[in-house]
Coordinates of C-alpha atoms in Angstrom, one line a residue:
M1 CA 59.8 135.4 87.5
K2 CA 59.4 138.9 84.9
R3 CA 62.4 139.6 86.0
L4 CA 64.3 136.9 85.2
T5 CA 62.6 136.6 81.8
A6 CA 63.8 140.4 80.6
L7 CA 67.2 139.8 82.5
L8 CA 67.3 136.5 80.3
T9 CA 66.2 138.3 77.2
A10 CA 68.8 141.6 77.4
T11 CA 71.7 138.6 78.2
L12 CA 70.8 136.8 74.5
L13 CA 70.7 140.5 72.3
T14 CA 73.5 142.0 73.6
A15 CA 75.4 138.7 72.6
P16 CA 75.3 139.0 68.8
S17 CA 77.0 142.2 69.1
L18 CA 79.6 141.6 72.0
F19 CA 80.9 138.7 69.1
A20 CA 79.9 140.8 65.8
E21 CA 82.9 143.0 66.6
D22 CA 86.3 141.8 65.6
K23 CA 88.5 144.6 66.8
V24 CA 91.7 143.5 68.1
P25 CA 93.0 145.3 71.2
A26 CA 95.5 147.1 70.4
L27 CA 98.6 146.9 72.8
R28 CA 100.1 149.3 74.6
G29 CA 103.8 150.3 73.7
S30 CA 106.7 151.2 75.9
P31 CA 107.0 154.0 77.6
A32 CA 109.9 155.4 75.1
E33 CA 107.4 155.4 72.2
A34 CA 104.9 157.4 74.0
R35 CA 107.6 159.7 74.3
E36 CA 108.0 160.3 70.8
P37 CA 105.1 160.0 68.4
S38 CA 106.9 161.5 65.8
A39 CA 109.6 158.9 65.3
P40 CA 109.1 156.6 63.0
S41 CA 108.4 152.7 64.1
A42 CA 111.3 150.0 63.7
P43 CA 110.0 147.4 61.1
S44 CA 109.0 144.6 62.6
D45 CA 111.3 141.9 61.7
D46 CA 113.1 143.4 63.7
R47 CA 111.6 142.8 66.8
L48 CA 112.5 140.1 68.8
E49 CA 109.2 137.5 69.2
L50 CA 108.5 135.1 71.9
I51 CA 109.3 132.1 70.1
P52 CA 112.8 133.0 68.3
T53 CA 112.3 131.6 64.6
K54 CA 115.1 133.4 63.0
P55 CA 119.1 132.2 64.0
A56 CA 119.7 135.4 64.5
Q57 CA 117.2 136.2 67.5
I58 CA 118.7 132.5 69.1
M59 CA 121.8 133.8 71.2
P60 CA 125.0 131.9 71.1
L61 CA 126.3 129.8 74.2
P62 CA 129.4 131.1 76.0
A63 CA 132.3 129.8 74.2
G64 CA 133.8 126.8 76.8
L65 CA 130.8 125.4 78.9
P66 CA 129.1 122.0 77.4
L67 CA 125.7 121.4 76.3
I68 CA 125.4 118.9 79.1
P69 CA 127.2 119.5 82.5
E70 CA 129.6 116.6 83.4
I71 CA 128.9 114.8 87.2
P72 CA 130.9 113.0 89.3
L73 CA 130.0 109.2 88.7
P74 CA 128.2 108.0 92.3
P75 CA 130.6 105.1 93.5
S76 CA 129.6 101.8 92.8
R77 CA 128.1 99.4 94.8
S78 CA 130.2 95.9 95.3
R79 CA 128.0 93.0 95.3
P80 CA 129.3 90.4 97.9
E81 CA 131.2 87.1 96.2
S82 CA 129.3 85.0 97.6
P83 CA 126.4 83.6 95.3
I84 CA 122.9 84.4 96.3
R85 CA 120.2 81.6 96.0
K86 CA 117.7 82.4 93.5
R87 CA 114.6 80.3 94.0
D88 CA 112.3 79.8 91.3
S89 CA 109.0 80.3 92.3
V90 CA 107.5 81.1 96.0
T91 CA 106.0 77.3 95.3
A92 CA 109.4 76.1 95.5
D93 CA 110.4 77.5 98.8
S94 CA 106.9 76.1 100.4
E95 CA 107.2 72.6 98.6
E96 CA 111.4 72.9 100.3
S97 CA 109.0 74.3 103.8
V98 CA 106.9 70.8 103.4
K99 CA 109.7 68.4 103.4
Q100 CA 112.2 69.8 105.9
R101 CA 108.7 69.6 108.3
I102 CA 108.5 65.6 107.3
R103 CA 112.0 64.9 108.1
L104 CA 111.5 66.6 111.5
R105 CA 108.0 64.5 112.0
E106 CA 110.0 61.4 110.4
T107 CA 113.1 61.9 112.9
K108 CA 110.7 62.4 116.2
T109 CA 109.4 59.4 115.4
K110 CA 112.3 57.6 115.2
A111 CA 113.6 59.3 117.8
Q112 CA 110.8 58.2 120.3
R113 CA 110.9 54.3 119.8
D114 CA 114.2 54.5 121.5
P115 CA 113.3 52.7 125.2
A116 CA 116.0 55.1 127.1
V117 CA 112.9 58.0 125.7
Q118 CA 109.7 56.0 126.1
A119 CA 111.0 55.6 129.7
E120 CA 112.0 59.3 130.7
W121 CA 108.0 59.6 128.9
D122 CA 106.9 57.0 131.6
R123 CA 108.6 58.1 134.2
A124 CA 107.1 61.8 133.9
G125 CA 103.9 60.8 133.4
G126 CA 104.2 59.1 137.4
L127 CA 105.6 61.8 139.3
R128 CA 102.9 63.3 142.3
T129 CA 104.2 66.9 141.7
D130 CA 103.9 70.0 139.2
Y131 CA 107.6 70.7 139.4
E132 CA 108.8 67.2 139.4
K133 CA 107.2 66.8 136.4
R134 CA 108.1 70.3 134.9
E135 CA 111.3 68.8 135.6
T136 CA 111.0 65.5 133.9
M137 CA 110.0 66.9 131.1
K138 CA 113.0 69.3 130.6
S139 CA 115.0 66.2 130.5
Y140 CA 112.7 64.3 128.6
Y141 CA 112.7 66.7 125.6
R142 CA 116.5 67.8 125.7
L143 CA 117.0 63.8 125.4
L144 CA 113.6 63.7 123.1
Y145 CA 115.7 66.8 120.5
G146 CA 119.4 64.4 121.4
R147 CA 118.2 62.0 119.6
M148 CA 116.5 63.4 116.9
T149 CA 120.0 65.5 115.7
K150 CA 122.2 62.0 116.1
I151 CA 120.1 60.8 113.5
D152 CA 119.3 63.2 111.1
P153 CA 122.5 66.4 111.9
A154 CA 121.3 68.7 108.7
L155 CA 117.8 69.9 111.0
K156 CA 120.1 71.1 113.6
A157 CA 118.6 74.7 113.4
P158 CA 115.2 73.5 113.4
I159 CA 115.3 71.2 116.3
D160 CA 117.2 73.7 118.1
I161 CA 114.4 75.9 117.8
L162 CA 111.7 73.1 119.0
L163 CA 113.7 72.4 121.8
Q164 CA 113.4 76.2 123.1
E165 CA 110.1 76.1 122.6
S166 CA 109.0 73.1 124.5
L167 CA 111.2 74.3 127.3
A168 CA 109.5 77.7 127.4
R169 CA 106.4 76.1 127.6
L170 CA 107.3 74.5 131.5
D171 CA 108.8 77.6 132.1
Q172 CA 106.7 79.5 135.3
T173 CA 106.5 83.1 133.8
K174 CA 103.2 84.7 135.6
I175 CA 104.1 82.5 138.8
A176 CA 107.3 83.3 141.3
P177 CA 109.6 80.4 141.1
T178 CA 108.6 76.7 141.7
Q179 CA 111.7 75.9 145.0
P180 CA 112.6 72.6 144.7
P181 CA 110.3 70.2 146.9
S182 CA 113.5 68.6 148.9
T183 CA 114.6 72.4 150.1
I184 CA 110.9 73.2 151.4
A185 CA 110.7 69.7 153.2
S186 CA 114.0 70.8 155.5
G187 CA 112.4 73.8 155.8
P188 CA 110.9 75.3 159.1
R189 CA 107.5 73.2 159.5
A190 CA 109.8 69.8 158.6
A191 CA 110.6 70.8 162.5
R192 CA 108.1 70.8 164.3

C-alpha cells in the first residue's frame, strides 16, 4: 500500500511540470536542408500546405477532361403492356377471398340438392368393400364438382383444385394398389 501511495504522489507531482511547458516540437527538415545549413531558408509563403488556400497552389485540371465522366445509361426495362391490378389494401384481398369461399359453398349446396348427386352419395354409403366405396366416391366427387362448374362457370379454377384434392384423398399411396374385386374372384382360389 505504501508503494502505491508513493507512486501516486510522484505522478501527481510531475504531471503539472509536464503540462506547463508550451514548447512546440521542431519538425525535422528535408535531407537537403540538413546538408546546407548556411543556405537562407525559403519564405514561408511559398511552402505548400496540406489544404491549399491560395489559388496558385491549386493545380488546374488537364485540358480536355470533363469534370464528371459520362457513363452509358443502363438499358431501360420495358414493362409489360397489360395493366397490373393494384389492390387498395390487404383487407380488399381478404374480402374477395371470403366472397369467393361463400360463392363456393352456395354452389356446392345447390349441386348437392341435385337428385343424381344424392343418389350417388347414397349408393357409396351402401357398398360393402373399401374398393367399391372409393370408386363410387370418386364418381360422386366428379359428378358434384361437374354440377358446381355448370352452376357457376366463373369458379372453375377453385372447383378444379377442390376436385383434385378430393380425389387425392381417396388414393391409396402407402400400400399396394387395390385390385378390383372382380379380378380377385376369378383368381386361383376361386377355382377350388
